[in-house]
Short mmCIF file of C-alpha atoms in Angstrom, two decimals:
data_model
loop_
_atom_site.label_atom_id
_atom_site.label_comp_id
_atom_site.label_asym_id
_atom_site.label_seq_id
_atom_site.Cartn_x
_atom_site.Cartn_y
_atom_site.Cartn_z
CA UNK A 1 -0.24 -33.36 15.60
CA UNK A 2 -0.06 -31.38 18.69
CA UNK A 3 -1.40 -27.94 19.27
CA UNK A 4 0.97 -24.99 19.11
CA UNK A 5 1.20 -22.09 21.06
CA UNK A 6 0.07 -19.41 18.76
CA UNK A 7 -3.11 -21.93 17.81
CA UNK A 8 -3.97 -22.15 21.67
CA UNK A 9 -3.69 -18.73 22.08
CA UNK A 10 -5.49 -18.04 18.95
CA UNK A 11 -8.51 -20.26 20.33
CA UNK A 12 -8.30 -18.72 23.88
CA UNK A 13 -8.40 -15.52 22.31
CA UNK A 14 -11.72 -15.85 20.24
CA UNK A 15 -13.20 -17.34 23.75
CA UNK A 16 -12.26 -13.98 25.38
CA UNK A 17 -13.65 -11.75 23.05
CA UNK A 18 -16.72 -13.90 22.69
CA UNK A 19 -17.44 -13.79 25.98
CA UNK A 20 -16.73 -9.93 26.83
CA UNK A 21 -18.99 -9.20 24.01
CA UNK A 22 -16.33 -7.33 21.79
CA UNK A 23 -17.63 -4.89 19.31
CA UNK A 24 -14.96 -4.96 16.74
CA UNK A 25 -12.03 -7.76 16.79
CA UNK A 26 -8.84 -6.75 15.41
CA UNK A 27 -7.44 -9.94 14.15
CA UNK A 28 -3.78 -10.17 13.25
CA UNK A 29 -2.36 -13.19 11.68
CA UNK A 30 1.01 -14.80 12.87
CA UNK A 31 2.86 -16.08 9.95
CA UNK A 32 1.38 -15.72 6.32
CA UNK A 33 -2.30 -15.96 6.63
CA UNK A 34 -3.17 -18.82 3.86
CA UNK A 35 -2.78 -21.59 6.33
CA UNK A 36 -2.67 -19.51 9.16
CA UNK A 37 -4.57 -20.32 12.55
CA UNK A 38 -6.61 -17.04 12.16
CA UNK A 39 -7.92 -17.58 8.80
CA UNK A 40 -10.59 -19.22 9.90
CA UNK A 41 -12.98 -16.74 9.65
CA UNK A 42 -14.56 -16.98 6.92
CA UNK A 43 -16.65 -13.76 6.35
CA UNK A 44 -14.21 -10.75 7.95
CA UNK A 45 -15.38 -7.37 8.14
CA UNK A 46 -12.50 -6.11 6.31
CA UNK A 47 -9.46 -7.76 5.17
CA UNK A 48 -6.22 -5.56 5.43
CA UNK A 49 -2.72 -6.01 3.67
CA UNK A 50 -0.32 -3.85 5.46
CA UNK A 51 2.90 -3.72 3.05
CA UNK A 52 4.70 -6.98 2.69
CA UNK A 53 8.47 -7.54 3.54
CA UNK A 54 10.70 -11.13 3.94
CA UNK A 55 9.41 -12.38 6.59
CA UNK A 56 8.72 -16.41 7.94
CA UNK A 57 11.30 -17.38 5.05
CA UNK A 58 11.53 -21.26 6.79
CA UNK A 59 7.42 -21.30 6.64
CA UNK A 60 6.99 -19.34 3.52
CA UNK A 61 9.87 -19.04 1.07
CA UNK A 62 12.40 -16.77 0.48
CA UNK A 63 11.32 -14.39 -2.47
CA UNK A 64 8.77 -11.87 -2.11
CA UNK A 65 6.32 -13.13 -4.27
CA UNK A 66 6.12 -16.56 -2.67
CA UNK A 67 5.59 -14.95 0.83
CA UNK A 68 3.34 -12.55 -0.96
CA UNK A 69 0.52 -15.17 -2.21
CA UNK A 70 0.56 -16.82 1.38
CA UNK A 71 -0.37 -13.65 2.93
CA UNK A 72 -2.78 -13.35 0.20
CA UNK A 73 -4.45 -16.57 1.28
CA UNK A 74 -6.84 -13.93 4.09
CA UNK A 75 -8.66 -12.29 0.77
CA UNK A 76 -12.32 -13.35 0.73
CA UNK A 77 -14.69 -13.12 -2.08
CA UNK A 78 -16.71 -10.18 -1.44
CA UNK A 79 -14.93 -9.04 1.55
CA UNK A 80 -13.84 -5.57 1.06
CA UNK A 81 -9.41 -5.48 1.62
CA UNK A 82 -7.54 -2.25 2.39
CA UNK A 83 -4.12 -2.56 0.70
CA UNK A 84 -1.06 -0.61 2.14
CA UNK A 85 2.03 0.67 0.43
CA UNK A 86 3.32 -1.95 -1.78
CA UNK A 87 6.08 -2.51 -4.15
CA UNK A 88 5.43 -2.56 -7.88
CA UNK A 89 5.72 -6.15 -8.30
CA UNK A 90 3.50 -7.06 -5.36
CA UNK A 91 0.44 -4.46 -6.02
CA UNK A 92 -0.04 -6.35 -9.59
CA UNK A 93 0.30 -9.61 -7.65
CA UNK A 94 -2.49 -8.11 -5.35
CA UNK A 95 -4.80 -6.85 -8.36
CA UNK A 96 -4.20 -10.00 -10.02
CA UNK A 97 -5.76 -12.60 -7.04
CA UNK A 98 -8.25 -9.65 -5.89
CA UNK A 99 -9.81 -9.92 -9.46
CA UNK A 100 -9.96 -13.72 -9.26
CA UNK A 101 -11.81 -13.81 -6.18
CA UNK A 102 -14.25 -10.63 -7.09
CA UNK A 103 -12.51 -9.47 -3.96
CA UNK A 104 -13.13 -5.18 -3.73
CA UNK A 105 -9.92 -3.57 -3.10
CA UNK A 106 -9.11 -0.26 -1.24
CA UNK A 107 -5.60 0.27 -2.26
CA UNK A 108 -2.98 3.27 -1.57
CA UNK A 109 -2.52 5.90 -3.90
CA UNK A 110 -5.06 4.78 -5.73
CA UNK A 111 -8.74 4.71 -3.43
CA UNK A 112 -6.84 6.36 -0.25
CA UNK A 113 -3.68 8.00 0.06
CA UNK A 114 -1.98 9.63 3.04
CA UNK A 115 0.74 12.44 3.26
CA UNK A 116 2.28 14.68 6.00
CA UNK A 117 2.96 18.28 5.66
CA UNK A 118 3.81 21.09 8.26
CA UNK A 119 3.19 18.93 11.23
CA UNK A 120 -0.02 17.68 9.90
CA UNK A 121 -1.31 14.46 8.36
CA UNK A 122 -3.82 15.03 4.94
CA UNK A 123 -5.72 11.82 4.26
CA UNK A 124 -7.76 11.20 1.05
CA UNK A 125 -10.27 8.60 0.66
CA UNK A 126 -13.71 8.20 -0.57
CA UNK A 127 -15.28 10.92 1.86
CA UNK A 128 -12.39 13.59 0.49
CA UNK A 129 -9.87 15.01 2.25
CA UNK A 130 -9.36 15.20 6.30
CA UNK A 131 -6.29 16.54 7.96
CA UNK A 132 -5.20 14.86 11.50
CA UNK A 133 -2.87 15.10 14.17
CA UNK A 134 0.31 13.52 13.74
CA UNK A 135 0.43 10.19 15.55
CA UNK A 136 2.06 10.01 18.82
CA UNK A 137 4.55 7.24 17.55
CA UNK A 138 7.91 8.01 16.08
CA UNK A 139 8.72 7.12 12.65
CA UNK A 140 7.65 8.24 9.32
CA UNK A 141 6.50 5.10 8.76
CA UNK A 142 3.89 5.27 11.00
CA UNK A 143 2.08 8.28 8.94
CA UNK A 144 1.22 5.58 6.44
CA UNK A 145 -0.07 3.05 9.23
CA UNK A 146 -2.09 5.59 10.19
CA UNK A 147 -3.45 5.66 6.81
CA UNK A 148 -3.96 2.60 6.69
CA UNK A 149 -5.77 2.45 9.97
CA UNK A 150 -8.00 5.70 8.90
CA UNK A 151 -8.90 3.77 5.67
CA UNK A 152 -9.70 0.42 8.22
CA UNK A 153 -12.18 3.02 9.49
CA UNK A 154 -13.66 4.65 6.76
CA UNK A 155 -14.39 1.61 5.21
CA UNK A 156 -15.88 -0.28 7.81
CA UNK A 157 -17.83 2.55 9.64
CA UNK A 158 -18.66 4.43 6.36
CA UNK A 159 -20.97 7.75 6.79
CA UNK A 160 -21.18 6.97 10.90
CA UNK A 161 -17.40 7.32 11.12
CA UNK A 162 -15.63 10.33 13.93
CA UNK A 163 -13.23 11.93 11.87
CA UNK A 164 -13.06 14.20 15.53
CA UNK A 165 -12.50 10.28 17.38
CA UNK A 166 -9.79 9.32 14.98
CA UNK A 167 -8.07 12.75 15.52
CA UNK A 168 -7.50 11.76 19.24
CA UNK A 169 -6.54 8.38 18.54
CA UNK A 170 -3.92 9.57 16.61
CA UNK A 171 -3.03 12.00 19.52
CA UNK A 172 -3.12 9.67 22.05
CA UNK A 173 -1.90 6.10 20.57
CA UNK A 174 0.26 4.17 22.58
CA UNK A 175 2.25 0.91 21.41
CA UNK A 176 4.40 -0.41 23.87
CA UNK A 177 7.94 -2.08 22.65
CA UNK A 178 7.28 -0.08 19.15
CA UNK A 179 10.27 2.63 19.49
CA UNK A 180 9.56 2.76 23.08
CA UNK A 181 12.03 4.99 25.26
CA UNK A 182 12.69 3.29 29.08
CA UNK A 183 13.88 4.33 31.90
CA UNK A 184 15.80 1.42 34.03
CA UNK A 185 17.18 1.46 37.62
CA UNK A 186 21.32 2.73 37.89
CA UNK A 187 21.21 3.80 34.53
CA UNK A 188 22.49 7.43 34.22
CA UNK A 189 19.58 9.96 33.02
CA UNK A 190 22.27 10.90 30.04
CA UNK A 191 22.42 7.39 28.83
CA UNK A 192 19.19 6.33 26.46
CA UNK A 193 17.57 3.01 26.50
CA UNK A 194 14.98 2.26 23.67
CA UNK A 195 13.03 -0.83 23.25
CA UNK A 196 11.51 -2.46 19.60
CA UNK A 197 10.24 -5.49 18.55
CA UNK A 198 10.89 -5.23 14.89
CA UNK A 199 12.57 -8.31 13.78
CA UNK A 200 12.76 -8.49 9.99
CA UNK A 201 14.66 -6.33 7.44
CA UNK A 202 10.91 -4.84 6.76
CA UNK A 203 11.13 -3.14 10.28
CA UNK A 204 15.02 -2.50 10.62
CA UNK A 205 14.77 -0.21 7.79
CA UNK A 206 12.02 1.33 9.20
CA UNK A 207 13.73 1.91 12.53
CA UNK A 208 16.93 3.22 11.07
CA UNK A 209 15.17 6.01 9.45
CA UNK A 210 12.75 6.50 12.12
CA UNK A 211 14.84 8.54 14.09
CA UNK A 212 18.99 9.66 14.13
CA UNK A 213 20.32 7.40 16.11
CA UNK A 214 24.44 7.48 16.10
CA UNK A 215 24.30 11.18 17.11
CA UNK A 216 25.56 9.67 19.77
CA UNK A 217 27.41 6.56 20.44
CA UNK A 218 24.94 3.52 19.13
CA UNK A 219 24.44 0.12 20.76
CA UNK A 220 22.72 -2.77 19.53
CA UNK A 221 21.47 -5.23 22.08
CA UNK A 222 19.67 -8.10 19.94
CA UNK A 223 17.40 -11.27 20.33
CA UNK A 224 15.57 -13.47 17.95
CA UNK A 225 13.64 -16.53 17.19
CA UNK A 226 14.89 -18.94 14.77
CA UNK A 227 12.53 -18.29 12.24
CA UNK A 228 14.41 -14.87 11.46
CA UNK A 229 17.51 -14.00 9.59
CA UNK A 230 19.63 -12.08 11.79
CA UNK A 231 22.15 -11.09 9.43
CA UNK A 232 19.14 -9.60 6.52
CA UNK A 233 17.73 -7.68 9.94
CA UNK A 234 21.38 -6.30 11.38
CA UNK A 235 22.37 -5.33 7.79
CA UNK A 236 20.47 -1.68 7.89
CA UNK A 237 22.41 -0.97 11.13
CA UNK A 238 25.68 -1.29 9.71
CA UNK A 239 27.33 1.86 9.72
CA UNK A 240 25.03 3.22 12.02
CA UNK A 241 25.67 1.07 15.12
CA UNK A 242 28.95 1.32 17.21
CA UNK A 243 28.77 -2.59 18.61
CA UNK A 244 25.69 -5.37 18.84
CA UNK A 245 25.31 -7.66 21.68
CA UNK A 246 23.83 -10.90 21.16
CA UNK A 247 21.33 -12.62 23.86
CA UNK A 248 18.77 -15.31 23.89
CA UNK A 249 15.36 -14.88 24.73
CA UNK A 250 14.96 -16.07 28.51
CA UNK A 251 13.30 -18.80 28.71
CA UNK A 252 12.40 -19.37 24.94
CA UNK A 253 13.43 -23.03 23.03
CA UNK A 254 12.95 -21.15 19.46
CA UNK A 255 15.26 -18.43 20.36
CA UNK A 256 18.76 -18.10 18.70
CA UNK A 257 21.79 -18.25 20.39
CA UNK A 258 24.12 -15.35 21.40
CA UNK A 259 26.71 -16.61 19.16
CA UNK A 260 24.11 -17.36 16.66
CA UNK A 261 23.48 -13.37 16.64
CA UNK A 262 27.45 -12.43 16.82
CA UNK A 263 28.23 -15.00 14.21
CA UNK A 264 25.37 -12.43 11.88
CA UNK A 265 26.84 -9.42 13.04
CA UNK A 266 30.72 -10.34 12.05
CA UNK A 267 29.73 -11.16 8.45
CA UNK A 268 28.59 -7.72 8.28
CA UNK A 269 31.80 -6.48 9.72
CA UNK A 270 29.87 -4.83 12.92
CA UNK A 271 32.04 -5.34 16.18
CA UNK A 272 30.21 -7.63 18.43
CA UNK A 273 29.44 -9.17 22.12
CA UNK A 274 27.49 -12.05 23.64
CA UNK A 275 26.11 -11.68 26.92
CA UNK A 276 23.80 -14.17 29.11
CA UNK A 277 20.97 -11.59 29.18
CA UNK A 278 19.62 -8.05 28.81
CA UNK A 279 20.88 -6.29 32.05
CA UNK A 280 24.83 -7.78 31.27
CA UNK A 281 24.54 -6.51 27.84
CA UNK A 282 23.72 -3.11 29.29
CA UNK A 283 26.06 -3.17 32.27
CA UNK A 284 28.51 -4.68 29.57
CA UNK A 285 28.27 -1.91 27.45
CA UNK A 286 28.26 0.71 30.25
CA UNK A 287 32.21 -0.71 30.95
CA UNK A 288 33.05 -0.60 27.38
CA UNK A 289 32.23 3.32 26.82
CA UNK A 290 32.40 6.23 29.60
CA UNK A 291 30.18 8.40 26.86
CA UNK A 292 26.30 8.67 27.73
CA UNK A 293 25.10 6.25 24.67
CA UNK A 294 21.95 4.80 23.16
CA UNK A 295 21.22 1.56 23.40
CA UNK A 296 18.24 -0.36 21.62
CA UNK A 297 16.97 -3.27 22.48
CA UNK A 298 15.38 -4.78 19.35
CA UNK A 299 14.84 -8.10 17.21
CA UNK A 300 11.83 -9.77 18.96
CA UNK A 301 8.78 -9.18 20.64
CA UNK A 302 9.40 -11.78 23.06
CA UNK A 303 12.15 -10.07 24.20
CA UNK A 304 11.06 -6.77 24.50
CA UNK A 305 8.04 -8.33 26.39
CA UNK A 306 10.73 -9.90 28.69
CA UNK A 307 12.24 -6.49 29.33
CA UNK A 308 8.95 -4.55 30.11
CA UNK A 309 7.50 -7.71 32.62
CA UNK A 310 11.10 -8.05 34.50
CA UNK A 311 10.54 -3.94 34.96
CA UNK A 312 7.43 -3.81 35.87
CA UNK A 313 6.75 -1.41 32.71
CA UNK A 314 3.71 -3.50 31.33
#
């Protein structure tokens, strides 16, 4: 069977950091993790279960519960795991397979917790209580990835960890195409672009409530791989978004169609446009409204990585 592209790049990835002498590797797997091309280590540092969503449903089912024990496939016996927020369901799922395998679990709300309060983020965990910066991301969902990424820490670097070095982390992160505000050539300075790569109903929830968006008028510019469900990812922006254009992602044979996209937008009654590629959509859009507007251009990585390279913003 022939190689794919994530395995290749998978491989050529563990050659790089191999050979620049890495001190930590932060491995993230592509789709589920049971069968996935990074689970081949067999003895991680940590393991770490960020909260699950639907996700991969061609790969790895359509309920929860099924995707669930697939991303439980990177649990190792021994291997400590740091569990993010979870639904009720999953969390006994987790406890349940964590038990079988003797694997030790640091779990939210119950070994670490994180809050925010007056501009400040409190995180609990087994050396007490520290209070941070907020994280220079937008989203309240990123005050619990930063708990999860403080518990990564405490865990793995134990008494030796910089409370003072995670502090300017947080202060300084940067994550480009994660609620990422552009500016493009001969677009006014009153008109907004955004960029995100969230492409499951996971990370459309999370963007809606990230930020207000339709203060203003709201457009939707939208690509994605056929391994996503448009329609379960467009769903949160109904009522929120003025119009979605659909694209494909240049130069992509997995990508859906514009009409694909459009076809998921009108059974959620959202008024919608297909357009051959990003910089149509916008000028598209520019025609349709004379009112400085938001635009965000979301639904996959690939495309937001298009975007950035054909701007010279990587």
């Amino acid at each position: 069977k022939p190689i794919t592209f994530f395995e290749i790049t998978t491989a050529a990835a563990f050659l790089a950091f191999e050979q620049n002498n890495s001190d930590v590797l932060l491995l993230e797997v592509g789709l589920g993790g049971r069968l996935d091309a990074t689970n081949v280590i067999s003895q991680p540092a940590l393991s770490v279960i960020t909260p699950i969503s639907i996700d991969h449903t061609q790969y790895l089912g359509d309920k929860l519960e099924d995707i669930a024990k697939e991303k439980l496939g990177i649990l190792k016996t021994g291997v400590k795991a740091i569990i993010g927020p979870q639904v009720e369901g999953i969390s006994q799922l987790i406890d349940s397979y964590a038990t079988a395998l003797n694997t030790p679990l640091v779990r939210y709300d119950s070994e670490w917790s994180v809050r925010c309060k007056q501009d400040k983020v409190y995180y609990r965990g087994s050396s007490g209580v520290h209070q941070f910066s907020l994280p220079k991301l937008d989203g309240a969902h990123q005050i619990n990835n930063a708990g999860i990424a403080i518990a990564c820490a405490e865990t793995f670097w134990g008494t030796n960890i910089s409370f003072s070095a995670i502090d300017k982390g947080l202060r300084k992160v940067q994550w480009p195409g994660r609620l990422q505000r552009i500016d493009l050539p001969l677009i006014p300075n009153d008109w907004e672009i955004w960029l995100d790569g969230g492409h499951n109903a996971g990370a459309a929830n999370a963007l809606v409530h990230a930020r207000v968006w339709n203060d203003r008028p709201f457009h939707l510019i939208v690509g994605m791989i056929n391994s996503k469900n448009p329609k379960d990812f467009l769903r949160s922006f109904k009522g929120i978004a003025n119009s979605v254009t659909g694209v494909a992602i240049p130069n992509d044979s997995t990508s859906l169609s514009s009409e694909e996209i459009c076809r998921a937008a009108r059974c959620l009654n959202l008024e919608n446009f297909k357009a051959k590629n990003v910089s149509c959509a916008i000028s598209n859009i520019m025609k349709r409204t004379n009112t400085p507007s938001r635009i965000l251009i979301c639904g996959s990585l690939y495309l937001v990585g298009h975007v950035l390279s054909d701007n010279d913003l990587l």
